[in-house]
């Protein structure tokens, strides 16, 4: 995936995925004060994550931390411009999510008084920031591909937009599937606008990433913290990706 500003395009990896941890999201709640969504790490991933072997390193070698950081910066930049344009089009003022911060250790950052666990990425409404475990995110970037970084950021950014729009569903899963749809719209529209260029394999990377972050099949859909099965998440994401925000029930 290449941003127009442009670093060089990359190949992609047909990733052999271990169960990636689920994207945790919205710790501290989308809307109300209290922390409401504990992360749902599947911690078996973390050890191999911090020292990926050759089987998890993409063959083209474009998986450095510097490249990861560049992709995060591009993803943030494109998200800000995308949402600013959407808000402007409907006559509303947009303020970007205040900060996007990496962390490395349990409890290094907290949201609304709740320490953020490793192996996660969240949007924290209290501080209006996105935080991500950098080791976990880099491992996912290496395992799934650069498209995952854009998806992850797009999903968390969407939670910030939900707060700005005052959208708050009764069930976590509704909030999460909408965020997947919005992430899809942000990416699909950016591709249609020529802001982003997909490389061969990027769509598969989205699918791989969404498969990896789906809930376990036995997770009740109404449970606190439910994000949706891999199939539900993939459906939502691609509905937004293909059709733009109209598919996401924002109004
Ligand atoms: Zn989420």
PDB file of N, CA and C in Angstrom, residues 111-168:
ATOM      1  N   UNK A 111      -5.814   4.939  30.474  1.00  0.00           N
ATOM      2  CA  UNK A 111      -6.949   5.640  29.888  1.00  0.00           C
ATOM      3  C   UNK A 111      -8.030   5.716  30.938  1.00  0.00           C
ATOM      4  N   UNK A 112      -8.381   6.904  31.322  1.00  0.00           N
ATOM      5  CA  UNK A 112      -9.411   7.054  32.339  1.00  0.00           C
ATOM      6  C   UNK A 112      -9.067   6.296  33.609  1.00  0.00           C
ATOM      7  N   UNK A 113      -7.797   6.254  33.950  1.00  0.00           N
ATOM      8  CA  UNK A 113      -7.371   5.580  35.168  1.00  0.00           C
ATOM      9  C   UNK A 113      -7.132   4.089  35.007  1.00  0.00           C
ATOM     10  N   UNK A 114      -7.430   3.560  33.824  1.00  0.00           N
ATOM     11  CA  UNK A 114      -7.223   2.122  33.610  1.00  0.00           C
ATOM     12  C   UNK A 114      -5.946   1.903  32.806  1.00  0.00           C
ATOM     13  N   UNK A 115      -5.008   1.159  33.375  1.00  0.00           N
ATOM     14  CA  UNK A 115      -3.755   0.931  32.645  1.00  0.00           C
ATOM     15  C   UNK A 115      -3.991   0.158  31.349  1.00  0.00           C
ATOM     16  N   UNK A 116      -3.299   0.535  30.318  1.00  0.00           N
ATOM     17  CA  UNK A 116      -3.456  -0.173  29.044  1.00  0.00           C
ATOM     18  C   UNK A 116      -2.548  -1.394  29.028  1.00  0.00           C
ATOM     19  N   UNK A 117      -3.128  -2.544  28.686  1.00  0.00           N
ATOM     20  CA  UNK A 117      -2.318  -3.763  28.631  1.00  0.00           C
ATOM     21  C   UNK A 117      -1.536  -3.845  27.323  1.00  0.00           C
ATOM     22  N   UNK A 118      -0.540  -4.700  27.331  1.00  0.00           N
ATOM     23  CA  UNK A 118       0.204  -4.919  26.094  1.00  0.00           C
ATOM     24  C   UNK A 118      -0.676  -5.635  25.063  1.00  0.00           C
ATOM     25  N   UNK A 119      -0.144  -5.750  23.876  1.00  0.00           N
ATOM     26  CA  UNK A 119      -0.820  -6.467  22.793  1.00  0.00           C
ATOM     27  C   UNK A 119      -2.181  -5.904  22.456  1.00  0.00           C
ATOM     28  N   UNK A 120      -2.207  -4.633  22.274  1.00  0.00           N
ATOM     29  CA  UNK A 120      -3.490  -4.017  22.014  1.00  0.00           C
ATOM     30  C   UNK A 120      -3.305  -2.675  21.319  1.00  0.00           C
ATOM     31  N   UNK A 121      -4.422  -2.187  20.816  1.00  0.00           N
ATOM     32  CA  UNK A 121      -4.495  -0.827  20.307  1.00  0.00           C
ATOM     33  C   UNK A 121      -5.841  -0.297  20.737  1.00  0.00           C
ATOM     34  N   UNK A 122      -5.879   0.957  21.118  1.00  0.00           N
ATOM     35  CA  UNK A 122      -7.123   1.507  21.659  1.00  0.00           C
ATOM     36  C   UNK A 122      -7.318   2.946  21.194  1.00  0.00           C
ATOM     37  N   UNK A 123      -8.575   3.332  21.224  1.00  0.00           N
ATOM     38  CA  UNK A 123      -8.885   4.754  21.217  1.00  0.00           C
ATOM     39  C   UNK A 123      -9.379   5.080  22.616  1.00  0.00           C
ATOM     40  N   UNK A 124      -8.810   6.085  23.229  1.00  0.00           N
ATOM     41  CA  UNK A 124      -9.218   6.484  24.571  1.00  0.00           C
ATOM     42  C   UNK A 124      -9.989   7.795  24.472  1.00  0.00           C
ATOM     43  N   UNK A 125     -11.275   7.728  24.805  1.00  0.00           N
ATOM     44  CA  UNK A 125     -12.096   8.926  24.633  1.00  0.00           C
ATOM     45  C   UNK A 125     -11.769   9.997  25.673  1.00  0.00           C
ATOM     46  N   UNK A 126     -11.389   9.575  26.869  1.00  0.00           N
ATOM     47  CA  UNK A 126     -11.092  10.573  27.904  1.00  0.00           C
ATOM     48  C   UNK A 126      -9.968  11.519  27.510  1.00  0.00           C
ATOM     49  N   UNK A 127      -8.915  10.948  26.938  1.00  0.00           N
ATOM     50  CA  UNK A 127      -7.800  11.803  26.543  1.00  0.00           C
ATOM     51  C   UNK A 127      -7.816  12.130  25.059  1.00  0.00           C
ATOM     52  N   UNK A 128      -8.793  11.599  24.348  1.00  0.00           N
ATOM     53  CA  UNK A 128      -8.877  11.746  22.900  1.00  0.00           C
ATOM     54  C   UNK A 128      -7.551  11.379  22.227  1.00  0.00           C
ATOM     55  N   UNK A 129      -7.099  10.159  22.515  1.00  0.00           N
ATOM     56  CA  UNK A 129      -5.871   9.713  21.862  1.00  0.00           C
ATOM     57  C   UNK A 129      -6.000   8.247  21.451  1.00  0.00           C
ATOM     58  N   UNK A 130      -5.186   7.888  20.479  1.00  0.00           N
ATOM     59  CA  UNK A 130      -5.043   6.489  20.066  1.00  0.00           C
ATOM     60  C   UNK A 130      -3.703   6.006  20.608  1.00  0.00           C
ATOM     61  N   UNK A 131      -3.707   4.835  21.202  1.00  0.00           N
ATOM     62  CA  UNK A 131      -2.454   4.267  21.696  1.00  0.00           C
ATOM     63  C   UNK A 131      -2.320   2.857  21.146  1.00  0.00           C
ATOM     64  N   UNK A 132      -1.099   2.473  20.836  1.00  0.00           N
ATOM     65  CA  UNK A 132      -0.893   1.113  20.331  1.00  0.00           C
ATOM     66  C   UNK A 132       0.394   0.548  20.900  1.00  0.00           C
ATOM     67  N   UNK A 133       0.336  -0.720  21.231  1.00  0.00           N
ATOM     68  CA  UNK A 133       1.539  -1.437  21.645  1.00  0.00           C
ATOM     69  C   UNK A 133       2.420  -1.566  20.409  1.00  0.00           C
ATOM     70  N   UNK A 134       3.537  -0.894  20.436  1.00  0.00           N
ATOM     71  CA  UNK A 134       4.354  -0.810  19.222  1.00  0.00           C
ATOM     72  C   UNK A 134       4.954  -2.173  18.848  1.00  0.00           C
ATOM     73  N   UNK A 135       5.312  -2.985  19.841  1.00  0.00           N
ATOM     74  CA  UNK A 135       5.894  -4.291  19.506  1.00  0.00           C
ATOM     75  C   UNK A 135       4.853  -5.208  18.868  1.00  0.00           C
ATOM     76  N   UNK A 136       3.670  -5.177  19.454  1.00  0.00           N
ATOM     77  CA  UNK A 136       2.579  -5.970  18.908  1.00  0.00           C
ATOM     78  C   UNK A 136       2.216  -5.497  17.489  1.00  0.00           C
ATOM     79  N   UNK A 137       2.166  -4.198  17.319  1.00  0.00           N
ATOM     80  CA  UNK A 137       1.762  -3.654  16.020  1.00  0.00           C
ATOM     81  C   UNK A 137       2.804  -3.941  14.944  1.00  0.00           C
ATOM     82  N   UNK A 138       4.063  -3.830  15.317  1.00  0.00           N
ATOM     83  CA  UNK A 138       5.118  -4.129  14.344  1.00  0.00           C
ATOM     84  C   UNK A 138       5.077  -5.615  13.977  1.00  0.00           C
ATOM     85  N   UNK A 139       4.806  -6.467  14.972  1.00  0.00           N
ATOM     86  CA  UNK A 139       4.707  -7.901  14.685  1.00  0.00           C
ATOM     87  C   UNK A 139       3.564  -8.179  13.717  1.00  0.00           C
ATOM     88  N   UNK A 140       2.434  -7.517  13.930  1.00  0.00           N
ATOM     89  CA  UNK A 140       1.291  -7.706  13.034  1.00  0.00           C
ATOM     90  C   UNK A 140       1.611  -7.184  11.633  1.00  0.00           C
ATOM     91  N   UNK A 141       2.305  -6.057  11.604  1.00  0.00           N
ATOM     92  CA  UNK A 141       2.747  -5.461  10.335  1.00  0.00           C
ATOM     93  C   UNK A 141       3.625  -6.455   9.567  1.00  0.00           C
ATOM     94  N   UNK A 142       4.499  -7.113  10.305  1.00  0.00           N
ATOM     95  CA  UNK A 142       5.382  -8.089   9.647  1.00  0.00           C
ATOM     96  C   UNK A 142       4.627  -9.342   9.229  1.00  0.00           C
ATOM     97  N   UNK A 143       3.655  -9.694  10.038  1.00  0.00           N
ATOM     98  CA  UNK A 143       2.958 -10.945   9.795  1.00  0.00           C
ATOM     99  C   UNK A 143       1.885 -10.792   8.712  1.00  0.00           C
ATOM    100  N   UNK A 144       1.147  -9.717   8.797  1.00  0.00           N
ATOM    101  CA  UNK A 144       0.013  -9.544   7.893  1.00  0.00           C
ATOM    102  C   UNK A 144       0.389  -8.696   6.688  1.00  0.00           C
ATOM    103  N   UNK A 145       1.156  -7.653   6.932  1.00  0.00           N
ATOM    104  CA  UNK A 145       1.513  -6.752   5.848  1.00  0.00           C
ATOM    105  C   UNK A 145       1.170  -5.318   6.193  1.00  0.00           C
ATOM    106  N   UNK A 146       1.613  -4.411   5.364  1.00  0.00           N
ATOM    107  CA  UNK A 146       1.430  -2.992   5.683  1.00  0.00           C
ATOM    108  C   UNK A 146      -0.039  -2.575   5.695  1.00  0.00           C
ATOM    109  N   UNK A 147      -0.879  -3.280   4.949  1.00  0.00           N
ATOM    110  CA  UNK A 147      -2.299  -2.915   4.938  1.00  0.00           C
ATOM    111  C   UNK A 147      -2.899  -2.983   6.341  1.00  0.00           C
ATOM    112  N   UNK A 148      -2.371  -3.873   7.147  1.00  0.00           N
ATOM    113  CA  UNK A 148      -2.904  -4.014   8.505  1.00  0.00           C
ATOM    114  C   UNK A 148      -2.745  -2.730   9.312  1.00  0.00           C
ATOM    115  N   UNK A 149      -1.650  -2.045   9.097  1.00  0.00           N
ATOM    116  CA  UNK A 149      -1.411  -0.792   9.828  1.00  0.00           C
ATOM    117  C   UNK A 149      -2.489   0.235   9.478  1.00  0.00           C
ATOM    118  N   UNK A 150      -2.837   0.293   8.208  1.00  0.00           N
ATOM    119  CA  UNK A 150      -3.858   1.247   7.768  1.00  0.00           C
ATOM    120  C   UNK A 150      -5.232   0.839   8.306  1.00  0.00           C
ATOM    121  N   UNK A 151      -5.485  -0.450   8.325  1.00  0.00           N
ATOM    122  CA  UNK A 151      -6.756  -0.917   8.893  1.00  0.00           C
ATOM    123  C   UNK A 151      -6.828  -0.591  10.388  1.00  0.00           C
ATOM    124  N   UNK A 152      -5.776  -0.936  11.100  1.00  0.00           N
ATOM    125  CA  UNK A 152      -5.762  -0.739  12.552  1.00  0.00           C
ATOM    126  C   UNK A 152      -5.972   0.733  12.910  1.00  0.00           C
ATOM    127  N   UNK A 153      -5.203   1.568  12.264  1.00  0.00           N
ATOM    128  CA  UNK A 153      -5.330   2.995  12.549  1.00  0.00           C
ATOM    129  C   UNK A 153      -6.722   3.493  12.141  1.00  0.00           C
ATOM    130  N   UNK A 154      -7.179   3.014  10.993  1.00  0.00           N
ATOM    131  CA  UNK A 154      -8.494   3.445  10.507  1.00  0.00           C
ATOM    132  C   UNK A 154      -9.602   3.054  11.463  1.00  0.00           C
ATOM    133  N   UNK A 155      -9.488   1.876  12.038  1.00  0.00           N
ATOM    134  CA  UNK A 155     -10.502   1.401  12.974  1.00  0.00           C
ATOM    135  C   UNK A 155     -10.491   2.234  14.258  1.00  0.00           C
ATOM    136  N   UNK A 156      -9.323   2.461  14.810  1.00  0.00           N
ATOM    137  CA  UNK A 156      -9.259   3.240  16.055  1.00  0.00           C
ATOM    138  C   UNK A 156      -9.664   4.692  15.801  1.00  0.00           C
ATOM    139  N   UNK A 157      -9.239   5.203  14.672  1.00  0.00           N
ATOM    140  CA  UNK A 157      -9.622   6.581  14.340  1.00  0.00           C
ATOM    141  C   UNK A 157     -11.139   6.701  14.231  1.00  0.00           C
ATOM    142  N   UNK A 158     -11.757   5.660  13.695  1.00  0.00           N
ATOM    143  CA  UNK A 158     -13.216   5.662  13.555  1.00  0.00           C
ATOM    144  C   UNK A 158     -13.898   5.786  14.921  1.00  0.00           C
ATOM    145  N   UNK A 159     -13.303   5.188  15.947  1.00  0.00           N
ATOM    146  CA  UNK A 159     -13.886   5.357  17.281  1.00  0.00           C
ATOM    147  C   UNK A 159     -13.848   6.832  17.716  1.00  0.00           C
ATOM    148  N   UNK A 160     -12.765   7.501  17.367  1.00  0.00           N
ATOM    149  CA  UNK A 160     -12.687   8.931  17.672  1.00  0.00           C
ATOM    150  C   UNK A 160     -13.766   9.717  16.929  1.00  0.00           C
ATOM    151  N   UNK A 161     -14.039   9.301  15.707  1.00  0.00           N
ATOM    152  CA  UNK A 161     -15.078   9.975  14.916  1.00  0.00           C
ATOM    153  C   UNK A 161     -16.469   9.670  15.493  1.00  0.00           C
ATOM    154  N   UNK A 162     -16.669   8.440  15.929  1.00  0.00           N
ATOM    155  CA  UNK A 162     -17.960   8.100  16.559  1.00  0.00           C
ATOM    156  C   UNK A 162     -18.224   9.022  17.748  1.00  0.00           C
ATOM    157  N   UNK A 163     -17.205   9.259  18.547  1.00  0.00           N
ATOM    158  CA  UNK A 163     -17.362  10.154  19.699  1.00  0.00           C
ATOM    159  C   UNK A 163     -17.718  11.557  19.226  1.00  0.00           C
ATOM    160  N   UNK A 164     -17.039  12.018  18.200  1.00  0.00           N
ATOM    161  CA  UNK A 164     -17.320  13.361  17.684  1.00  0.00           C
ATOM    162  C   UNK A 164     -18.742  13.468  17.151  1.00  0.00           C
ATOM    163  N   UNK A 165     -19.243  12.368  16.610  1.00  0.00           N
ATOM    164  CA  UNK A 165     -20.599  12.389  16.056  1.00  0.00           C
ATOM    165  C   UNK A 165     -21.657  12.040  17.109  1.00  0.00           C
ATOM    166  N   UNK A 166     -21.210  11.716  18.294  1.00  0.00           N
ATOM    167  CA  UNK A 166     -22.157  11.355  19.353  1.00  0.00           C
ATOM    168  C   UNK A 166     -22.833  10.014  19.132  1.00  0.00           C
ATOM    169  N   UNK A 167     -22.163   9.132  18.389  1.00  0.00           N
ATOM    170  CA  UNK A 167     -22.740   7.812  18.120  1.00  0.00           C
ATOM    171  C   UNK A 167     -22.392   6.864  19.260  1.00  0.00           C
ATOM    172  N   UNK A 168     -23.419   6.282  19.816  1.00  0.00           N
ATOM    173  CA  UNK A 168     -23.169   5.348  20.897  1.00  0.00           C
ATOM    174  C   UNK A 168     -24.227   4.261  20.893  1.00  0.00           C
TER     175      UNK A 168
END
